[in-house]
C-alpha angles and dihedrals in degrees: 000000000000125000106221125176116225134024103313123118113268090219090057091052092046090057101038108034101064090053091044092051090051091049091046091053093048096043093047094045093118091055099029120114122212124182136172123222139172120249102214124204122213103100096267121128113249133180135202122190139184130184133200115186109307094349131086134184120198125188114198121183148154119210140178136203137039125017134301118308124207113239134174135216120203121188128180144163122221119246091253090050092235099113134048118193133198125184126179123185146154112262129231110233097307120024090209088078089064094226123139113222120225115251131002116232090209122095111228112213090186142358138181132175116195131188124202124199094025141057122240115252098169134011136168134179124202133204090201130020122221115275124179109321093347119102129224111278110218124212114251114266091246091058096067141024135215128210129175091280109013144057114196145157119273112239111249094005104066112096097210096251121120128154105150140019129188130189132180115186133184115238121219114261137172117253115226 
């Protein structure tokens, strides 16, 4: 189920947003920014950021167990400049193939994704990303919280599993 901010029906968001994010990524391909980074265990807090024009997405985390995992951040702005998207996920083998890989073997002790320059309209976090015939497995609503600019774990409720995070935010624009 989707995790929208505001008054819209969650079922509407669950049906529309994944398709909209895909379209946004495709339509904004010329301006989209994709970057790979390592999620490093060891319990220290690390951050990774990317900016596109006036908009920034920052992923901050602390993880334990195993060795580094290769992750990817994709940011984009819609053609009409009304939406900013940020997706973060664990990669399968090579990130250049743009495929999320199932479940992370790292235990996340904390995570936070923050957008600057826009306000979150939709966000969802997943314990497992879709692989083959399997679907994405979202975190339970009580495991994370959404504000106007952040998505983060809920202390004492988050079960330490994160493999994918998606945000769609409205950009400020002048009304005519």
